[in-house]
Amino acid sequence: MFPSNRRSLLGAAAVGASGLVSFEKIADAAQEAAAKSDHGQAGQGGFGRKVDRLPPGPPVATHNQKDIAEFPDFRFSLDGNVPKITSGGWAKEATVHQFPVSKGIAGVHMYLNPGASRELHWHAIAAEWAFVISGRCQTVVLEPSGASEINNYNPGDLWYFQKGHGHSIQTIGDEPCHFILSFDNGAFSEHGTFGITDWVDVTPKDLLAKEFGVPKDIFDAFPKGEAYISQGPVVPISQAMDAPWPKESTHRFRLLQDRRAVREFEGGQFWLATNEEFPAQKSMSGGLMVIKPGEMRKLHWNPNANEWHYYLRGKGQVAVFGSGGRGKVAEVNPGDVVYITQGFGHAMRNIGDEPLEMVQTWDNPVFEEIDLDRWIATSPRYLLQNNFAGAKPEDLDKLKQG
């Protein structure tokens, strides 16, 4: 049974001119009842219901759209950015410094000529995830345990190196190789890594001589400054050493060849590697999504990670919802990157006449998402009728059916 005060409140509110329940009158009556039993201004101390005066507190944060920050730009032209060019290739980056919204993830587009190598280096503040777009390459990685791995990569393959682990990238074969890199820290800059040539150059030669047990004058011929990407002779694929670790610990994952990675959806296909499929990934997930012309990846959000896209092909549209009455839509083209803050609702749509292809990463090794249509489908109709006041019941039923 209802408490007597609630029963009288409902009874009073239910009496209208026609005898029907008026939800507006119920709300008004509830406010009047609250005003009689609750004294003082909310958030300013006041009196709790039937208790002593509360201590002063901060004002209640009311919802005022004018007080909410403007929706940030979530699209950036990575390929339109200024590259770092050296003898063996180039790299373009999108960090929080050029793309302020991307606080959790930074990205790089790198191109290596045949015979070129990205020198041995490490990152102090970020792990590295990669998707090979074209060409073939080889990586060498050294972990704190002293274990080293050498892997050869084809288009569609991934690699992952933990923060602080030494590694390098070398083109193999007579074709150039280019790939997308993603890092789990938006402040990371590919142009400020810890490189082996830079380290040797700034270290006193007598110290190097003692380290390696060689005469110090041999270092006179070493590079001055950071080589970064250096040109060298072409390494034939047949001569490229391949010395992977056991399968369960390898730094390489054959994304487009592994059946475990395939996830179909209504508008296209998605190849995804989480740490379940690719155990080496300790802090990220990633993959490739292809959306058919006219189709879309439906409205959803990721509760546990920021999301980053690099667009390879096609013409698309990205719509993002950021709470507080904020929403924004942007068109995307090849070479663009998109950053979606954790928890923000979003959808991607193909508005061109060819497949829309994008490399995607998340800064969490566990992939989680929640779809809007699933949320509506599992909610009672009376709740939806309350939320979407004015909508016809039959239309809400259509929404629930999808």
Coordinates of C-alpha atoms in Angstrom, one line a residue:
M1 CA 0.0 0.0 0.0
F2 CA 1.0 3.6 -0.6
P3 CA 1.9 5.7 2.4
S4 CA -1.0 8.0 3.3
N5 CA 0.8 11.2 2.2
R6 CA 1.5 9.6 -1.2
R7 CA -2.0 8.3 -1.5
S8 CA -3.5 11.7 -0.9
L9 CA -1.1 13.3 -3.3
L10 CA -2.0 11.0 -6.1
G11 CA -5.7 11.3 -5.3
A12 CA -5.6 15.1 -5.4
A13 CA -3.6 15.2 -8.6
A14 CA -5.8 12.7 -10.4
V15 CA -8.9 14.9 -10.3
G16 CA -9.1 16.9 -13.5
A17 CA -12.0 18.6 -15.3
S18 CA -12.8 15.3 -17.0
G19 CA -11.8 13.0 -14.2
L20 CA -8.7 11.8 -16.1
V21 CA -5.2 11.7 -14.6
S22 CA -3.1 14.8 -15.5
F23 CA 0.6 14.2 -15.4
E24 CA 1.3 17.9 -15.3
K25 CA -0.9 18.2 -12.2
I26 CA 0.9 15.3 -10.6
A27 CA 4.3 17.0 -11.2
D28 CA 2.9 20.3 -9.8
A29 CA 1.5 18.6 -6.7
A30 CA 4.8 16.8 -6.1
Q31 CA 6.6 20.1 -6.2
E32 CA 4.2 21.6 -3.8
A33 CA 4.6 18.7 -1.4
A34 CA 8.3 18.9 -1.6
A35 CA 8.2 22.6 -0.8
K36 CA 6.3 22.0 2.4
S37 CA 8.6 19.3 3.7
D38 CA 12.0 20.5 2.4
H39 CA 13.3 23.9 3.5
G40 CA 16.1 26.0 2.2
Q41 CA 17.7 26.1 -1.2
A42 CA 19.1 22.9 -2.6
G43 CA 22.9 22.7 -2.4
Q44 CA 23.1 25.7 -0.1
G45 CA 22.7 23.8 3.2
G46 CA 19.0 24.2 4.0
F47 CA 17.0 21.6 6.0
G48 CA 16.8 18.0 5.1
R49 CA 13.5 16.3 5.4
K50 CA 12.7 15.9 9.1
V51 CA 16.3 16.3 10.1
D52 CA 18.6 19.1 11.5
R53 CA 20.0 21.8 9.3
L54 CA 22.6 20.6 6.8
P55 CA 26.0 22.2 6.7
P56 CA 26.7 24.7 3.9
G57 CA 27.7 23.0 0.6
P58 CA 28.6 24.0 -2.9
P59 CA 25.8 25.1 -5.3
V60 CA 24.1 22.4 -7.3
A61 CA 25.4 22.2 -10.8
T62 CA 22.3 22.9 -13.0
H63 CA 22.1 22.0 -16.6
N64 CA 22.6 25.0 -18.8
Q65 CA 23.8 24.5 -22.3
K66 CA 25.5 27.9 -22.3
D67 CA 27.8 26.6 -19.5
I68 CA 28.9 23.6 -21.5
A69 CA 32.1 23.8 -23.6
E70 CA 31.7 24.1 -27.4
F71 CA 31.9 20.8 -29.2
P72 CA 35.5 20.2 -30.3
D73 CA 36.6 19.4 -33.8
F74 CA 37.0 15.7 -34.0
R75 CA 38.3 15.4 -37.6
F76 CA 41.9 16.3 -38.7
S77 CA 43.7 15.9 -42.0
L78 CA 46.7 13.7 -41.1
D79 CA 47.9 13.5 -44.7
G80 CA 47.6 17.2 -45.0
N81 CA 50.0 17.7 -42.1
V82 CA 53.7 18.7 -42.6
P83 CA 55.8 15.6 -42.9
K84 CA 59.2 14.8 -41.4
I85 CA 61.3 13.8 -44.4
T86 CA 64.7 12.0 -44.4
S87 CA 66.8 10.1 -46.9
G88 CA 64.7 6.9 -46.6
G89 CA 61.1 8.2 -46.4
W90 CA 58.7 10.4 -44.4
A91 CA 56.3 10.4 -41.5
K92 CA 53.2 12.6 -40.8
E93 CA 51.7 12.7 -37.3
A94 CA 48.5 13.8 -35.5
T95 CA 49.1 14.4 -31.8
V96 CA 47.2 16.4 -29.2
H97 CA 49.4 19.4 -30.2
Q98 CA 48.0 19.6 -33.7
F99 CA 44.7 17.8 -32.9
P100 CA 43.7 19.0 -29.4
V101 CA 40.8 16.6 -28.9
S102 CA 43.0 13.5 -29.3
K103 CA 44.2 13.3 -25.7
G104 CA 44.2 9.5 -25.5
I105 CA 45.6 8.4 -28.9
A106 CA 48.1 9.8 -31.3
G107 CA 48.6 8.6 -34.9
V108 CA 51.3 8.5 -37.6
H109 CA 51.3 7.7 -41.4
M110 CA 54.8 6.5 -42.3
Y111 CA 56.3 5.7 -45.7
L112 CA 59.6 3.8 -46.2
N113 CA 61.4 3.6 -49.5
P114 CA 62.8 0.2 -50.7
G115 CA 65.9 -0.5 -48.6
A116 CA 65.0 2.1 -46.0
S117 CA 64.7 1.5 -42.3
R118 CA 63.2 3.3 -39.3
E119 CA 66.1 3.1 -37.0
L120 CA 66.3 1.2 -33.7
H121 CA 64.4 3.3 -31.1
W122 CA 61.9 3.2 -28.2
H123 CA 59.1 5.3 -26.8
A124 CA 59.1 6.4 -23.2
I125 CA 55.4 7.3 -22.9
A126 CA 53.4 5.1 -25.4
A127 CA 52.9 1.7 -26.8
E128 CA 52.8 1.3 -30.6
W129 CA 50.2 -0.4 -32.7
A130 CA 50.5 -0.7 -36.5
F131 CA 48.5 -1.7 -39.6
V132 CA 50.4 -2.3 -42.8
I133 CA 48.7 -0.7 -45.8
S134 CA 51.0 -1.8 -48.7
G135 CA 54.5 -3.3 -49.3
R136 CA 56.4 -5.5 -47.0
C137 CA 58.5 -4.8 -44.0
Q138 CA 60.4 -6.4 -41.1
T139 CA 60.5 -5.4 -37.4
V140 CA 63.0 -6.3 -34.7
V141 CA 62.0 -5.9 -31.1
L142 CA 63.9 -6.3 -27.8
E143 CA 62.1 -6.8 -24.5
P144 CA 63.4 -6.2 -20.9
S145 CA 63.9 -9.9 -20.5
G146 CA 66.5 -9.9 -23.2
A147 CA 64.2 -11.8 -25.6
S148 CA 64.3 -10.6 -29.2
E149 CA 62.0 -11.2 -32.1
I150 CA 62.2 -10.6 -35.8
N151 CA 59.0 -10.6 -37.9
N152 CA 58.2 -10.1 -41.6
Y153 CA 54.9 -8.4 -42.5
N154 CA 52.4 -8.4 -45.4
P155 CA 49.6 -5.9 -46.2
G156 CA 46.9 -6.2 -43.6
D157 CA 49.2 -7.4 -40.8
L158 CA 49.4 -5.8 -37.4
W159 CA 52.2 -5.3 -34.9
Y160 CA 52.2 -4.2 -31.3
F161 CA 55.2 -3.1 -29.1
Q162 CA 54.8 -2.2 -25.4
K163 CA 55.9 1.1 -24.1
G164 CA 59.6 1.3 -23.6
H165 CA 60.5 -1.8 -25.7
G166 CA 63.2 -1.3 -28.3
H167 CA 62.2 -1.8 -31.9
S168 CA 62.9 -1.0 -35.6
I169 CA 61.1 -1.2 -38.9
Q170 CA 62.8 -2.1 -42.3
T171 CA 61.4 -2.3 -45.8
I172 CA 62.0 -5.7 -47.4
G173 CA 61.7 -6.3 -51.1
D174 CA 61.8 -3.8 -54.0
E175 CA 58.5 -2.1 -53.2
P176 CA 58.0 0.8 -50.8
C177 CA 56.1 0.1 -47.6
H178 CA 53.7 2.3 -45.8
F179 CA 51.7 1.8 -42.7
I180 CA 49.5 3.5 -40.0
L181 CA 50.8 3.7 -36.5
S182 CA 48.7 4.4 -33.4
F183 CA 49.9 5.2 -29.9
D184 CA 48.0 5.0 -26.6
N185 CA 49.0 8.5 -25.5
G186 CA 47.8 11.6 -27.4
A187 CA 50.9 13.6 -26.3
F188 CA 53.3 11.2 -27.9
S189 CA 55.3 12.5 -30.9
E190 CA 56.9 10.2 -33.4
H191 CA 59.3 13.0 -34.0
G192 CA 60.7 12.9 -30.5
T193 CA 61.6 9.2 -29.9
F194 CA 64.7 7.8 -28.3
G195 CA 66.8 6.8 -31.3
I196 CA 70.0 4.8 -31.4
T197 CA 71.9 7.2 -33.7
D198 CA 71.0 10.2 -31.6
W199 CA 72.1 8.4 -28.4
V200 CA 75.5 7.3 -29.9
D201 CA 76.1 10.8 -31.3
V202 CA 75.6 12.6 -27.9
T203 CA 77.5 10.1 -25.8
P204 CA 81.2 10.7 -25.2
K205 CA 83.4 8.5 -27.4
D206 CA 85.6 7.2 -24.6
L207 CA 82.4 6.0 -22.8
L208 CA 81.3 4.2 -26.0
A209 CA 84.7 2.7 -26.5
K210 CA 84.6 1.2 -22.9
E211 CA 81.0 0.0 -23.5
F212 CA 81.8 -1.9 -26.7
G213 CA 85.5 -2.7 -26.1
V214 CA 86.7 -0.9 -29.3
P215 CA 88.9 2.1 -30.1
K216 CA 87.0 5.3 -29.7
D217 CA 88.0 6.7 -33.1
I218 CA 85.8 4.2 -35.0
F219 CA 82.8 6.4 -33.9
D220 CA 84.1 9.3 -35.9
A221 CA 82.4 7.8 -39.0
F222 CA 79.0 7.3 -37.3
P223 CA 76.0 9.6 -38.2
K224 CA 75.9 13.0 -36.7
G225 CA 72.5 13.5 -35.1
E226 CA 69.4 11.4 -35.5
A227 CA 69.1 9.3 -38.7
Y228 CA 65.4 8.6 -38.1
I229 CA 64.6 7.0 -41.5
S230 CA 67.7 6.1 -43.4
Q231 CA 68.2 4.8 -46.9
G232 CA 70.1 1.6 -47.5
P233 CA 70.5 -1.2 -50.0
V234 CA 67.4 -3.2 -50.9
V235 CA 66.9 -6.4 -48.8
P236 CA 65.5 -9.2 -50.9
I237 CA 62.5 -10.9 -49.4
S238 CA 64.2 -14.2 -49.8
Q239 CA 67.1 -13.0 -47.6
A240 CA 65.0 -11.3 -44.9
M241 CA 65.4 -13.2 -41.7
D242 CA 62.2 -14.2 -39.9
A243 CA 62.6 -15.4 -36.3
P244 CA 59.2 -15.2 -34.5
W245 CA 58.5 -16.1 -31.0
P246 CA 56.0 -18.9 -30.1
K247 CA 52.5 -18.1 -31.5
E248 CA 51.0 -17.1 -28.2
S249 CA 53.6 -14.4 -27.5
T250 CA 54.4 -13.0 -31.0
H251 CA 54.3 -9.3 -31.8
R252 CA 52.7 -10.0 -35.2
F253 CA 49.0 -10.7 -36.0
R254 CA 47.7 -11.6 -39.5
L255 CA 44.5 -9.5 -39.2
L256 CA 43.1 -10.2 -42.7
Q257 CA 44.0 -13.9 -42.7
D258 CA 42.8 -14.9 -39.2
R259 CA 39.2 -16.1 -39.1
R260 CA 38.9 -15.1 -35.5
A261 CA 39.1 -11.4 -36.4
V262 CA 36.1 -11.3 -38.7
R263 CA 32.9 -9.6 -37.4
E264 CA 30.1 -9.1 -39.8
F265 CA 27.6 -6.3 -39.3
E266 CA 24.6 -5.2 -41.3
G267 CA 26.4 -2.5 -43.3
G268 CA 29.7 -4.2 -44.0
Q269 CA 32.6 -6.1 -42.5
F270 CA 34.9 -5.6 -39.5
W271 CA 38.3 -7.2 -38.8
L272 CA 39.1 -6.7 -35.1
A273 CA 42.0 -7.8 -32.9
T274 CA 41.6 -7.5 -29.2
N275 CA 44.0 -9.0 -26.7
E276 CA 41.9 -12.2 -26.9
E277 CA 42.9 -12.7 -30.5
F278 CA 46.3 -10.9 -30.2
P279 CA 47.6 -11.4 -26.7
A280 CA 50.7 -9.2 -27.2
Q281 CA 48.3 -6.2 -27.2
K282 CA 48.5 -5.0 -23.6
S283 CA 46.9 -1.6 -23.9
M284 CA 45.1 -1.4 -27.3
S285 CA 42.7 -3.0 -29.7
G286 CA 42.4 -2.3 -33.4
G287 CA 41.4 -3.4 -36.8
L288 CA 39.9 -2.5 -40.2
M289 CA 36.3 -1.6 -41.0
V290 CA 34.7 -1.6 -44.4
I291 CA 31.3 0.0 -44.9
K292 CA 29.3 -0.6 -48.1
P293 CA 28.0 2.4 -50.2
G294 CA 24.9 3.9 -48.6
E295 CA 25.3 1.8 -45.4
M296 CA 26.4 2.8 -41.9
R297 CA 27.9 1.6 -38.7
K298 CA 24.9 2.2 -36.4
L299 CA 24.8 4.7 -33.5
H300 CA 26.7 3.3 -30.5
W301 CA 29.2 4.2 -27.9
N302 CA 32.4 2.7 -26.4
P303 CA 32.2 2.7 -22.5
N304 CA 35.8 1.8 -21.9
A305 CA 38.0 3.4 -24.5
N306 CA 38.7 6.4 -26.8
E307 CA 38.4 5.6 -30.5
W308 CA 40.7 6.7 -33.4
H309 CA 40.1 6.3 -37.2
Y310 CA 42.4 6.7 -40.2
Y311 CA 40.4 6.8 -43.5
L312 CA 42.0 4.7 -46.3
R313 CA 39.4 4.9 -49.0
G314 CA 36.0 6.3 -49.9
K315 CA 33.9 9.2 -48.7
G316 CA 32.2 9.2 -45.3
Q317 CA 30.2 11.0 -42.7
V318 CA 30.8 10.8 -38.9
A319 CA 28.1 12.0 -36.5
V320 CA 29.1 12.4 -32.8
F321 CA 26.9 13.1 -29.7
G322 CA 28.7 14.7 -26.8
S323 CA 25.9 15.2 -24.2
G324 CA 24.6 18.6 -23.0
G325 CA 22.7 19.2 -26.2
R326 CA 25.8 18.9 -28.3
G327 CA 26.2 17.0 -31.6
K328 CA 28.4 17.5 -34.6
V329 CA 28.7 15.9 -38.1
A330 CA 31.8 16.0 -40.3
E331 CA 32.6 14.6 -43.7
V332 CA 35.7 12.5 -44.0
N333 CA 38.0 11.6 -47.0
P334 CA 41.1 9.5 -47.4
G335 CA 44.0 10.7 -45.2
D336 CA 41.7 12.1 -42.5
V337 CA 41.7 11.0 -38.9
V338 CA 38.8 11.1 -36.4
Y339 CA 39.0 10.9 -32.7
I340 CA 36.0 10.0 -30.6
T341 CA 36.2 10.6 -26.8
Q342 CA 35.3 7.7 -24.6
G343 CA 31.6 7.5 -24.0
F344 CA 30.6 9.8 -26.8
G345 CA 27.8 8.4 -29.0
H346 CA 28.7 8.1 -32.7
A347 CA 28.0 6.6 -36.1
M348 CA 29.9 6.3 -39.4
R349 CA 28.1 6.4 -42.8
N350 CA 29.3 5.8 -46.3
I351 CA 28.1 8.7 -48.5
G352 CA 30.2 7.8 -51.5
D353 CA 29.9 5.3 -54.3
E354 CA 32.8 3.0 -53.3
P355 CA 33.5 1.1 -50.0
L356 CA 34.5 3.3 -47.1
E357 CA 37.6 1.8 -45.5
M358 CA 39.1 2.9 -42.1
V359 CA 41.8 1.7 -39.7
Q360 CA 40.4 1.9 -36.2
T361 CA 42.1 1.7 -32.8
W362 CA 41.0 1.9 -29.1
D363 CA 43.2 2.6 -26.1
N364 CA 42.0 -0.5 -24.3
P365 CA 42.9 -4.2 -25.0
V366 CA 39.3 -5.2 -24.3
F367 CA 36.7 -4.1 -26.9
E368 CA 33.3 -2.9 -25.6
E369 CA 30.4 -1.1 -27.3
I370 CA 26.7 -0.5 -26.7
D371 CA 24.3 0.0 -29.6
L372 CA 21.4 2.6 -29.5
D373 CA 19.0 0.3 -31.2
R374 CA 19.7 -2.6 -28.8
W375 CA 19.1 -0.2 -25.9
I376 CA 15.7 0.8 -27.3
A377 CA 14.8 -2.8 -28.2
T378 CA 15.4 -4.0 -24.6
S379 CA 13.5 -1.1 -22.9
P380 CA 9.8 -1.4 -21.9
R381 CA 7.5 0.6 -24.2
Y382 CA 6.0 2.5 -21.3
L383 CA 9.5 3.8 -20.5
L384 CA 10.1 4.8 -24.1
Q385 CA 6.7 6.5 -24.2
N386 CA 7.7 8.5 -21.1
N387 CA 11.1 9.4 -22.6
F388 CA 9.8 10.2 -26.0
A389 CA 6.6 12.1 -25.0
G390 CA 4.5 12.9 -28.1
A391 CA 5.7 9.9 -30.1
K392 CA 3.0 7.5 -31.3
P393 CA 3.0 4.1 -29.6
E394 CA 3.0 2.3 -33.0
D395 CA 6.1 4.3 -34.0
L396 CA 7.9 3.3 -30.8
D397 CA 7.0 -0.3 -31.6
K398 CA 8.7 0.1 -35.0
L399 CA 11.8 1.5 -33.2
K400 CA 11.9 -1.5 -30.9
Q401 CA 11.6 -3.9 -33.8
G402 CA 14.6 -2.3 -35.6

